[in-house]
Amino acid sequence: MTASDAYVVGTGSALPGPPVDNAELARHFPVNAEWIERFIGTRTRHFAVDLATGEQRTGLAELAATAAGQALAKAGVEPDEVSFVVLGTASPDSLMPATVNLAADILGIDRVPTFQLQSGCAGAVQALETAMALLSPDRPLGLVIGGDVCAKHMDLRRGLGKLPPSELVNYAIFGDGAGAAVLSAQPAPGALAVRHVLNRFTGLGRPPGQVINWYGAAGRADGEQPVVEDYKAIEARVPVMAGEILWELLDRTGWDAGTISYLLPPQLSGVMTPRIVKELGLPGTVEVSVVAEVGNNGNALPFLQLDRLAEMVRPGERAVAVAVESSKWLKAGFTLEGV
Amino acid sequence: MTASDAYVVGTGSALPGPPVDNAELARHFPVNAEWIERFIGTRTRHFAVDLATGEQRTGLAELAATAAGQALAKAGVEPDEVSFVVLGTASPDSLMPATVNLAADILGIDRVPTFQLQSGCAGAVQALETAMALLSPDRPLGLVIGGDVCAKHMDLRRGLGKLPPSELVNYAIFGDGAGAAVLSAQPAPGALAVRHVLNRFTGLGRPPGQVINWYGAAGRADGEQPVVEDYKAIEARVPVMAGEILWELLDRTGWDAGTISYLLPPQLSGVMTPRIVKELGLPGTVEVSVVAEVGNNGNALPFLQLDRLAEMVRPGERAVAVAVESSKWLKAGFTLEGV
């Protein structure tokens, strides 16, 4: 959708614990640090679980509230001025209550509509679009959050040596974190105007590229794998989809590629992202990436990129963000302009 | 929010398998049919799991697609005319892909934005509000779906005799199903105009009334209960909240209570719902309830009520729907008028 009156007026980030580098990862899991450097390219990530003790030190609600608190502070907005809250996540703390409400509780926000979108990387962009649609003269300030915590899928008790490589690799790829943005119907100095947002399901008839299961009281069915990825399909399709998203976004926004200052590319891994950036071919742009330092923390990523972008962008400068969710092949992205 | 140009132009329902009455329930679980009749008041419900064999015969994606297909057919809308899809659920088939995309896949819908809201009963109303916000001249037709499937929490393998009564009662209260509505920016004969929608988090500082957990690869923590309800808090607070929602909705819509023809009350159980209706005190209205026949199937309920209402309402007649989510005390509801 196109909106001439939605502005990012504050951003925030939250990452649990100290960064975990590949050498430390290799001390806890049967993985090879050099192999990770070369084939995943992610140098550090943050986990809600303390690998040394197995204790979970924080949840998504706390991370979301921390990132949101930072965004509100930067925007100079009090919690009771927020008109609504939207959270995007693939890994809620529980199925009910929705984590967005627990985050609101921590922030001291009450008596406003809350929405939580279930999705992977595209969820952050869905949250942004939902917030833009909800902005109105009666609801001038939206709090938008994205985050993921993979603690429930980190099985530190099982014999990790018995895990297949396809499961072990997830410990090297993924990470935990949250990011947030305050969206306003009014511009402010240093704000980012949101020019166009794209969200599109393109998976008709296509098998999922990523499946993440959950289990209830009945437990896991025999032989069911909690996290399944089709890495070949991801490697083949994501760069193509990223290109399609980029060019459609520029076309819809009416921007020439030569006028773009910043590119926020899909954040799959430290190896995949540079490959995609190269294929996208926008040589004059500054790449804004975080995945090599924070890992793939899903719905947090676009907000972490936005948080970094907000420190650099000057009035009139243009940025394009591209996100791909391989689960059921969702295209997502948005265009921004410094005001 | 208030919208003068959002119309429900088609509705649909889907319930898995044959109705399961209390006598049959008592054959599979250590529950007493007469006790259920008297204290829960729910006579039948539908389950995605065949109690006799333990096999799951359908999932949320299939139910959502069936209900949506019905709604589209009634609206005379082809799947490729749909501008976007919004699904509300507390029990997605998997965490990724979001079930809304699998439902779109079954329906043959492609290349549109899809959104999935994570919530309990209030999720259906959140989905409706999100869809209304997304409606625009470029996006004139939204497909809105709500549904829940409790199969993953139906533990038929464990010794059921050992379950505490607080867990056993869930088998009598809950059920599975989905409902759907086609939302249009244009009126049509027999349509329902949506006059006002209310969604509000009111749980600041209040402990949750209902918690539903999920588990990943790491499994369930020792002693953790999958579904926890504070029935005393629910019994005490839900009727009060229902009254507050009703009167605020009427006030915001500018309607006098005496002009209301239909009441769609909260659908907790066959015993709780009549109690709430009595306390709400709208003697001239027709109650539109489904819970005694379908059980508490969460996000499906408001759509199933809407599906029933659509068959009765005549031009100019007014209806009020009230929903309460006790998880973190969410208020929800909407007002409708026959056109």
XYZ file of C-alpha atoms in Angstrom:
678
model
C 0.000 0.000 0.000
C 1.036 3.591 -0.511
C 0.900 6.038 2.359
C 2.040 9.592 2.259
C 1.453 10.086 5.944
C 3.182 7.350 7.921
C 6.496 8.210 9.537
C 8.951 6.174 11.577
C 9.752 8.616 14.388
C 11.688 6.301 16.715
C 13.387 2.888 16.590
C 14.779 0.458 19.157
C 16.566 -2.875 19.484
C 16.969 -5.554 22.128
C 19.341 -8.522 22.034
C 19.517 -10.994 24.929
C 22.799 -11.720 26.709
C 26.292 -11.289 25.333
C 27.055 -12.194 21.707
C 27.814 -15.898 21.187
C 30.622 -16.389 18.674
C 31.271 -19.512 16.620
C 34.050 -20.715 18.889
C 31.669 -20.624 21.848
C 28.949 -22.307 19.795
C 31.401 -25.101 19.007
C 32.055 -25.565 22.716
C 28.359 -26.324 23.344
C 27.273 -28.053 20.129
C 28.968 -30.574 17.835
C 29.551 -27.950 15.153
C 32.740 -26.702 13.530
C 33.477 -23.002 13.964
C 35.422 -22.716 10.703
C 32.674 -24.472 8.770
C 30.141 -21.984 10.161
C 32.351 -19.014 9.231
C 32.731 -20.285 5.689
C 29.301 -21.726 4.857
C 26.947 -19.733 7.087
C 29.017 -16.591 7.493
C 27.304 -15.582 10.724
C 29.938 -14.517 13.259
C 27.820 -13.938 16.382
C 24.221 -14.265 17.575
C 22.361 -13.723 20.852
C 20.313 -16.354 22.666
C 17.599 -15.998 25.304
C 18.961 -19.235 26.763
C 22.258 -19.172 28.622
C 24.156 -21.981 26.870
C 26.322 -22.633 29.914
C 23.440 -23.211 32.336
C 20.497 -23.984 30.039
C 18.456 -21.327 31.842
C 16.210 -19.039 29.821
C 17.082 -15.501 30.909
C 14.366 -13.644 29.030
C 11.305 -14.136 26.832
C 9.903 -12.458 23.768
C 7.629 -10.203 25.854
C 10.608 -8.724 27.733
C 12.700 -8.269 24.583
C 9.769 -6.702 22.733
C 9.111 -4.329 25.631
C 12.790 -3.335 25.845
C 13.036 -2.583 22.129
C 9.707 -0.751 22.208
C 10.700 1.275 25.260
C 13.804 2.413 23.418
C 11.795 3.368 20.325
C 9.292 5.316 22.433
C 12.088 7.152 24.242
C 13.761 8.111 20.961
C 10.419 9.304 19.596
C 9.690 11.259 22.779
C 6.396 9.398 23.089
C 4.966 8.263 26.438
C 3.437 4.765 26.657
C -0.007 6.260 27.342
C 0.165 8.209 24.068
C 0.353 4.995 22.002
C -2.847 4.431 19.975
C -2.288 0.711 19.266
C 0.390 -1.985 19.356
C 1.233 -4.492 16.597
C 3.744 -7.322 17.125
C 5.046 -9.667 14.445
C 6.567 -12.982 15.520
C 6.919 -16.644 14.579
C 7.675 -17.689 18.156
C 5.218 -16.269 20.711
C 5.954 -16.959 24.381
C 2.631 -18.804 24.571
C -0.376 -19.271 22.265
C -2.550 -17.349 24.717
C -2.274 -14.632 25.892
C -0.736 -13.221 22.741
C 2.730 -11.922 23.660
C 1.864 -8.425 22.437
C -0.364 -8.074 25.501
C 2.383 -9.166 27.881
C 4.723 -6.646 26.252
C 2.067 -3.927 26.634
C 1.741 -4.921 30.290
C 5.487 -4.468 30.858
C 5.428 -1.102 29.066
C 2.462 0.113 31.115
C 0.275 0.435 28.036
C -3.448 -0.162 28.619
C -6.842 0.262 26.966
C -5.660 0.251 23.349
C -6.114 -2.314 20.554
C -3.327 -4.893 20.316
C -2.573 -7.134 17.352
C -0.096 -9.967 16.921
C 0.821 -11.276 13.496
C 2.076 -14.825 13.099
C 4.754 -15.004 10.428
C 8.487 -15.372 9.810
C 10.673 -12.570 8.440
C 7.734 -11.154 6.496
C 5.832 -10.669 9.760
C 7.760 -7.495 10.527
C 6.646 -5.977 7.236
C 3.092 -7.247 7.764
C 3.129 -5.552 11.169
C 4.307 -2.321 9.535
C 1.563 -2.489 6.897
C -1.109 -3.315 9.477
C 0.020 -0.366 11.590
C -0.069 1.954 8.593
C -3.616 0.838 7.808
C -4.670 1.416 11.428
C -3.166 4.927 11.638
C -5.908 7.556 11.543
C -6.597 11.005 12.956
C -8.053 9.249 16.031
C -5.079 6.904 16.233
C -2.039 8.980 15.359
C 0.717 6.912 17.053
C 1.313 3.195 16.519
C 3.893 1.008 18.213
C 5.185 -1.707 15.860
C 7.403 -4.518 17.141
C 9.017 -7.599 15.660
C 10.908 -10.320 17.442
C 11.659 -13.998 17.812
C 13.027 -16.267 20.508
C 14.035 -19.799 19.525
C 14.471 -21.043 23.115
C 11.607 -23.557 22.900
C 13.285 -25.210 19.953
C 16.750 -25.288 21.601
C 16.917 -28.798 22.903
C 19.946 -28.721 25.185
C 18.911 -31.847 27.059
C 18.896 -34.309 24.187
C 22.126 -35.907 23.067
C 23.174 -33.186 20.659
C 25.648 -35.526 18.978
C 22.673 -37.469 17.657
C 21.053 -34.485 15.955
C 21.169 -34.616 12.148
C 23.321 -31.852 10.559
C 20.135 -30.292 9.136
C 18.994 -29.591 12.714
C 22.405 -28.636 14.091
C 22.869 -25.974 11.429
C 19.906 -24.090 12.899
C 21.943 -23.285 16.012
C 24.430 -21.498 13.766
C 21.845 -19.697 11.645
C 19.238 -18.469 14.098
C 19.336 -16.060 17.012
C 17.003 -14.196 19.339
C 16.073 -10.541 19.512
C 13.452 -7.860 19.028
C 13.205 -4.510 17.302
C 10.583 -1.788 17.340
C 9.460 1.381 15.637
C 7.071 4.161 16.567
C 4.884 5.023 13.596
C 3.310 8.459 13.470
C 0.801 10.108 11.182
C 2.875 13.293 11.575
C 6.447 13.927 10.404
C 9.190 14.858 12.863
C 12.812 15.943 12.433
C 14.960 12.939 11.561
C 11.924 10.781 10.764
C 11.673 8.261 7.945
C 8.636 8.616 5.694
C 7.224 5.228 4.664
C 6.493 5.537 0.948
C 5.254 2.081 -0.063
C 4.815 -1.293 1.623
C 4.552 -4.616 -0.165
C 3.292 -7.911 1.287
C 2.373 -10.740 -0.999
C 1.763 -14.464 -0.740
C 3.271 -16.092 -3.852
C 3.275 -19.740 -2.792
C 0.248 -21.137 -4.614
C 0.921 -24.792 -5.371
C 4.523 -24.565 -4.109
C 5.760 -26.750 -1.208
C 6.905 -24.730 1.825
C 10.597 -23.847 1.977
C 10.522 -23.790 5.779
C 8.228 -25.403 8.336
C 8.367 -24.794 12.090
C 6.098 -27.023 14.142
C 4.679 -26.644 17.595
C 3.454 -29.265 20.031
C 0.751 -29.260 22.631
C -0.212 -31.591 25.441
C -0.338 -34.492 23.009
C 3.385 -34.115 22.322
C 5.346 -34.703 19.149
C 4.223 -37.344 16.671
C 6.732 -40.145 16.056
C 9.441 -39.048 13.653
C 8.100 -35.508 13.270
C 10.906 -32.973 12.816
C 10.362 -29.653 14.631
C 12.112 -27.462 12.077
C 12.332 -28.429 8.407
C 14.072 -26.388 5.724
C 14.458 -26.931 2.015
C 17.815 -25.178 1.678
C 18.098 -25.931 -2.031
C 14.766 -24.260 -2.742
C 15.725 -21.332 -0.478
C 19.084 -20.836 -2.212
C 17.476 -21.018 -5.625
C 14.394 -18.910 -5.082
C 15.173 -16.250 -2.476
C 17.632 -14.246 -4.629
C 15.171 -14.278 -7.540
C 12.283 -13.176 -5.315
C 14.473 -10.468 -3.749
C 15.114 -9.012 -7.192
C 11.433 -9.098 -8.093
C 10.537 -7.348 -4.822
C 13.215 -4.674 -5.285
C 12.174 -3.746 -8.802
C 8.468 -3.809 -8.059
C 8.981 -1.597 -4.994
C 10.987 0.941 -6.986
C 8.383 0.873 -9.745
C 5.454 1.332 -7.347
C 7.200 4.111 -5.487
C 8.171 5.753 -8.773
C 11.866 5.809 -7.929
C 14.819 5.363 -10.248
C 17.366 2.806 -8.951
C 20.104 5.444 -9.218
C 18.418 7.610 -6.590
C 18.587 4.963 -3.800
C 21.121 5.597 -1.026
C 20.518 2.571 1.232
C 19.602 -1.059 0.657
C 18.195 -3.196 3.507
C 18.525 -6.672 1.957
C 17.044 -10.012 3.128
C 18.941 -11.240 6.205
C 19.251 -14.998 5.736
C 22.841 -15.487 6.848
C 26.256 -13.901 6.642
C 26.949 -15.806 3.412
C 23.554 -15.622 1.683
C 22.967 -11.903 2.233
C 26.119 -10.642 0.433
C 25.319 -13.034 -2.427
C 21.819 -11.578 -2.743
C 23.131 -8.005 -2.505
C 25.565 -8.706 -5.334
C 22.803 -10.134 -7.514
C 20.497 -7.188 -6.787
C 23.107 -4.939 -8.325
C 22.629 -1.492 -6.790
C 26.316 -0.469 -6.736
C 25.809 3.072 -5.474
C 23.938 2.049 -2.318
C 25.088 1.487 1.260
C 24.111 -1.991 2.485
C 22.417 -2.025 5.887
C 22.779 -5.551 7.260
C 22.865 -6.994 10.760
C 22.612 -10.771 10.288
C 26.339 -11.551 10.549
C 26.346 -10.095 14.082
C 22.879 -11.004 15.376
C 22.006 -14.167 13.434
C 18.677 -14.727 11.761
C 16.311 -13.499 14.453
C 13.294 -13.453 12.175
C 10.797 -10.707 12.847
C 13.423 -8.602 14.629
C 15.623 -8.225 11.558
C 13.841 -5.495 9.552
C 13.508 -3.425 12.732
C 17.177 -3.896 13.628
C 18.074 -2.772 10.093
C 15.704 0.174 10.486
C 17.321 1.057 13.819
C 20.728 1.134 12.141
C 19.421 3.042 9.115
C 17.823 5.698 11.325
C 21.298 6.690 12.578
C 22.640 7.241 9.079
C 19.890 8.608 6.866
C 19.673 12.326 6.042
C 16.732 14.333 4.729
C 15.858 13.419 1.158
C 17.874 10.194 1.166
C 16.051 7.086 -0.016
C 16.125 3.505 1.229
C 14.628 0.208 0.060
C 14.053 -2.786 2.336
C 13.532 -6.274 0.912
C 12.430 -9.325 2.931
C 11.623 -12.829 1.770
C 9.897 -15.494 3.827
C 10.580 -18.923 2.414
C 7.954 -20.684 4.565
C 5.236 -20.340 1.964
C 7.102 -17.895 -0.285
C 6.029 -14.495 0.952
C 7.340 -11.339 -0.670
C 7.748 -8.288 1.543
C 9.453 -4.928 1.514
C 9.090 -1.199 1.821
C 10.539 2.097 0.650
C 11.590 4.920 2.984
C 12.715 8.503 2.619
C 14.445 10.751 5.139
C 12.439 13.853 6.056
C -13.038 2.100 14.639
C -15.996 3.421 12.672
C -16.440 2.526 9.040
C -19.340 3.532 6.887
C -18.144 1.446 3.974
C -17.434 -2.088 5.119
C -20.059 -4.717 4.376
C -20.268 -8.422 5.151
C -21.481 -9.784 1.811
C -21.068 -13.515 2.461
C -20.512 -15.866 5.406
C -19.534 -19.498 5.831
C -18.960 -22.193 8.464
C -17.047 -25.438 8.725
C -17.263 -27.995 11.531
C -15.216 -31.218 11.435
C -16.872 -34.617 11.667
C -20.221 -35.431 13.245
C -21.333 -33.686 16.462
C -19.976 -35.350 19.613
C -22.597 -35.373 22.380
C -21.924 -35.633 26.095
C -22.792 -39.330 26.236
C -20.162 -40.049 23.577
C -17.668 -37.799 25.357
C -18.237 -39.815 28.528
C -17.457 -43.015 26.614
C -13.971 -41.701 25.717
C -13.046 -39.574 28.735
C -13.590 -40.006 32.479
C -16.262 -37.304 32.544
C -19.898 -37.412 33.601
C -22.427 -36.508 30.912
C -25.003 -35.190 33.374
C -22.400 -33.054 35.124
C -21.429 -31.525 31.764
C -25.089 -30.829 30.888
C -25.643 -29.092 34.186
C -22.393 -27.205 34.787
C -21.042 -26.588 31.291
C -24.320 -26.678 29.387
C -22.644 -27.559 26.092
C -24.588 -30.366 24.406
C -22.409 -31.143 21.383
C -19.111 -30.104 19.825
C -17.030 -31.125 16.801
C -13.445 -32.396 16.898
C -10.819 -32.575 14.191
C -9.657 -35.777 15.902
C -11.759 -38.920 15.549
C -12.147 -39.960 19.193
C -12.634 -43.606 18.286
C -9.391 -43.956 16.315
C -7.287 -41.006 17.536
C -6.687 -39.987 13.919
C -6.772 -36.308 13.006
C -9.132 -36.034 10.049
C -8.575 -32.376 9.201
C -6.523 -29.325 10.134
C -7.207 -25.626 10.573
C -6.117 -24.844 6.996
C -8.750 -27.205 5.543
C -11.511 -25.948 7.863
C -10.610 -22.318 7.158
C -10.619 -22.965 3.414
C -13.988 -24.757 3.572
C -15.634 -21.944 5.549
C -14.033 -19.334 3.286
C -15.110 -21.163 0.143
C -18.680 -21.115 1.420
C -18.499 -17.395 2.199
C -17.051 -16.627 -1.246
C -19.766 -18.677 -2.957
C -22.507 -16.891 -1.023
C -20.954 -13.534 -1.893
C -20.615 -14.512 -5.556
C -16.900 -13.694 -5.354
C -14.227 -15.752 -7.143
C -11.002 -16.559 -5.239
C -8.956 -14.465 -7.684
C -11.096 -11.414 -6.873
C -10.016 -11.438 -3.207
C -7.767 -8.462 -2.368
C -6.301 -9.906 0.868
C -6.871 -12.644 3.453
C -6.879 -12.258 7.257
C -7.114 -15.266 9.600
C -7.559 -15.124 13.366
C -6.581 -18.174 15.423
C -5.073 -19.307 18.707
C -4.078 -22.700 17.303
C -2.261 -22.505 13.970
C -1.428 -25.808 12.253
C 2.254 -24.879 12.507
C 4.227 -21.777 13.520
C 5.514 -21.437 9.973
C 4.113 -21.251 7.367
C 1.244 -19.273 8.850
C -1.940 -21.294 8.294
C -3.556 -18.427 6.379
C -1.165 -19.189 3.523
C -2.039 -22.876 3.492
C -5.746 -21.950 3.432
C -5.068 -19.543 0.532
C -3.256 -22.367 -1.246
C -6.277 -24.678 -0.904
C -8.605 -21.932 -2.126
C -6.420 -21.171 -5.142
C -5.737 -17.641 -3.953
C -2.338 -16.221 -4.926
C -0.372 -12.966 -5.096
C -2.297 -11.081 -2.388
C -1.264 -9.969 1.104
C -2.073 -12.489 3.846
C -2.212 -11.795 7.572
C -2.692 -14.120 10.534
C -3.616 -12.783 13.956
C -2.711 -14.756 17.059
C -5.442 -14.442 19.670
C -8.314 -16.267 21.359
C -11.970 -15.298 20.875
C -10.995 -11.678 20.344
C -8.885 -12.714 17.350
C -11.965 -12.949 15.149
C -12.845 -9.340 15.927
C -9.222 -8.275 15.489
C -9.264 -9.952 12.076
C -12.432 -8.067 11.202
C -10.939 -4.740 12.274
C -7.680 -5.411 10.436
C -9.622 -6.262 7.293
C -11.684 -3.076 7.588
C -8.502 -1.020 7.920
C -7.015 -2.724 4.851
C -10.099 -2.198 2.656
C -9.473 0.566 0.108
C -10.469 1.446 -3.438
C -7.495 -0.660 -4.615
C -8.445 -3.500 -2.273
C -12.223 -3.690 -2.318
C -12.748 -7.329 -1.217
C -11.276 -8.901 1.914
C -11.600 -12.501 3.060
C -11.739 -12.748 6.861
C -11.531 -16.103 8.615
C -11.490 -17.310 12.208
C -10.930 -20.814 13.476
C -9.367 -23.088 16.037
C -8.419 -26.748 16.259
C -7.487 -28.156 19.657
C -6.147 -31.463 18.312
C -2.569 -30.799 19.420
C -3.763 -30.382 22.984
C -5.955 -33.506 22.924
C -3.766 -36.024 24.600
C -5.537 -39.317 23.914
C -2.450 -41.406 24.609
C -1.877 -40.421 28.204
C -3.787 -42.150 30.952
C -6.845 -39.887 30.907
C -7.911 -41.105 34.324
C -4.868 -39.327 35.742
C -5.737 -35.932 34.298
C -6.810 -33.376 36.906
C -10.466 -32.270 36.597
C -9.266 -28.802 35.540
C -7.770 -30.372 32.404
C -10.584 -32.846 31.759
C -13.174 -30.073 31.747
C -11.506 -28.642 28.637
C -12.684 -31.619 26.606
C -16.257 -30.666 27.499
C -15.822 -26.926 26.886
C -13.794 -26.672 23.700
C -14.422 -27.726 20.131
C -12.999 -27.243 16.646
C -14.284 -25.253 13.709
C -13.879 -22.286 11.412
C -16.033 -19.476 10.113
C -15.495 -16.861 7.447
C -16.865 -13.654 6.017
C -16.300 -11.759 2.797
C -15.898 -8.065 3.514
C -16.631 -5.591 0.750
C -16.213 -1.856 0.384
C -19.524 -1.920 -1.536
C -22.976 -2.820 -0.222
C -24.963 -5.690 -1.737
C -28.539 -6.938 -1.227
C -28.758 -8.836 2.060
C -25.391 -7.520 3.267
C -24.570 -6.480 6.810
C -23.013 -3.050 7.197
C -20.294 -2.992 9.863
C -20.916 0.168 11.865
C -18.291 0.067 14.612
C -15.596 -2.332 15.775
C -14.010 -2.360 19.218
C -10.787 -4.115 20.246
C -9.114 -3.214 23.479
C -6.482 -4.675 25.768
C -7.594 -4.035 29.356
C -5.271 -6.382 31.235
C -2.622 -3.989 32.576
C -1.312 -5.436 35.824
C -3.898 -8.250 35.838
C -2.834 -11.921 35.825
C -4.014 -13.822 32.736
C -7.360 -15.625 33.019
C -6.283 -18.223 30.486
C -2.883 -19.448 29.316
C -2.305 -21.907 26.478
C 1.278 -23.043 26.073
C 3.128 -24.529 23.150
C 6.224 -26.696 23.081
C 9.048 -26.998 20.636
C 11.869 -29.458 20.170
C 12.939 -28.926 23.778
C 9.642 -30.381 25.005
C 7.560 -29.498 28.011
C 9.234 -28.249 31.180
C 8.684 -30.424 34.231
C 5.277 -29.799 35.773
C 4.239 -27.228 33.185
C 0.501 -27.386 32.460
C -0.427 -26.928 28.790
C -3.745 -25.157 29.409
C -4.392 -23.112 32.532
C -7.630 -21.303 33.329
C -8.642 -19.128 36.243
C -12.333 -20.018 36.157
C -13.145 -17.890 39.192
C -11.689 -14.797 37.550
C -13.446 -15.665 34.285
C -16.822 -16.112 35.990
C -16.412 -12.884 37.922
C -15.027 -10.626 35.221
C -16.410 -11.735 31.869
C -20.059 -10.743 32.538
C -18.914 -7.319 33.778
C -16.668 -6.790 30.763
C -19.459 -7.943 28.427
C -21.730 -5.244 29.829
C -19.060 -2.584 29.458
C -18.439 -3.626 25.841
C -22.155 -3.633 24.993
C -22.829 -0.166 26.341
C -19.694 1.352 24.883
C -20.492 -0.123 21.466
C -24.025 1.248 21.535
C -22.719 4.626 22.662
C -20.029 4.779 19.971
C -22.442 3.692 17.268
C -25.024 6.182 18.532
C -27.712 3.534 18.961
C -30.404 3.318 21.610
C -30.604 -0.123 23.266
C -34.290 -0.335 22.347
C -33.466 -0.301 18.633
C -31.357 -3.507 18.714
C -32.922 -6.620 17.159
C -30.125 -9.186 17.640
C -27.534 -9.840 20.330
C -24.460 -11.977 19.576
C -23.194 -12.580 23.122
C -19.831 -14.031 24.305
C -19.788 -17.807 23.683
C -18.049 -19.267 26.725
C -20.264 -22.278 27.344
C -23.879 -23.352 27.285
C -24.251 -22.303 30.930
C -22.182 -19.099 31.001
C -23.643 -17.536 27.854
C -27.309 -17.489 29.011
C -26.140 -16.076 32.349
C -24.302 -13.237 30.572
C -27.272 -12.598 28.251
C -29.543 -12.273 31.267
C -27.184 -9.797 32.939
C -26.845 -7.743 29.756
C -30.595 -7.136 29.886
C -31.698 -6.458 26.325
C -35.129 -8.127 26.600
C -36.381 -7.196 23.135
C -33.485 -8.815 21.275
C -33.081 -12.224 19.660
C -30.030 -14.041 21.026
C -27.748 -15.525 18.361
C -25.684 -18.219 20.050
C -23.980 -21.370 18.797
C -21.802 -22.532 21.699
C -24.199 -25.153 23.101
C -24.044 -27.013 19.774
C -20.465 -26.371 18.607
C -18.543 -25.891 21.853
C -16.104 -23.077 22.437
C -14.205 -23.127 19.145
C -12.500 -19.808 19.778
C -11.899 -17.679 16.727
C -14.639 -19.497 14.792
C -17.417 -18.395 17.145
C -18.098 -14.793 16.039
C -18.120 -15.950 12.407
C -20.485 -18.841 13.158
C -22.778 -16.367 14.932
C -22.482 -14.033 11.934
C -23.314 -16.912 9.592
C -26.478 -17.607 11.573
C -27.368 -13.904 11.854
C -27.002 -13.420 8.089
C -29.907 -15.820 7.542
C -32.232 -13.864 9.826
C -31.464 -10.170 9.542
C -33.616 -7.866 7.410
C -32.795 -4.399 6.025
C -32.595 -1.793 8.779
C -32.355 -4.332 11.602
C -29.520 -3.831 14.054
C -27.224 -6.311 15.783
C -24.530 -6.083 18.443
C -21.768 -8.665 18.915
C -19.803 -8.882 22.160
C -16.681 -11.006 22.685
C -14.398 -11.253 25.696
C -10.987 -12.900 25.748
C -9.990 -13.773 29.280
C -6.355 -14.575 28.390
C -5.145 -11.069 29.087
C -8.591 -9.473 29.356
C -9.326 -8.273 25.856
C -12.565 -6.496 25.056
C -13.980 -6.960 21.569
C -17.218 -6.442 19.691
C -18.939 -4.836 16.755
C -22.233 -3.384 15.584
C -23.993 -4.383 12.385
C -26.990 -3.207 10.405
C -28.919 -4.984 7.653
C -28.799 -3.171 4.307
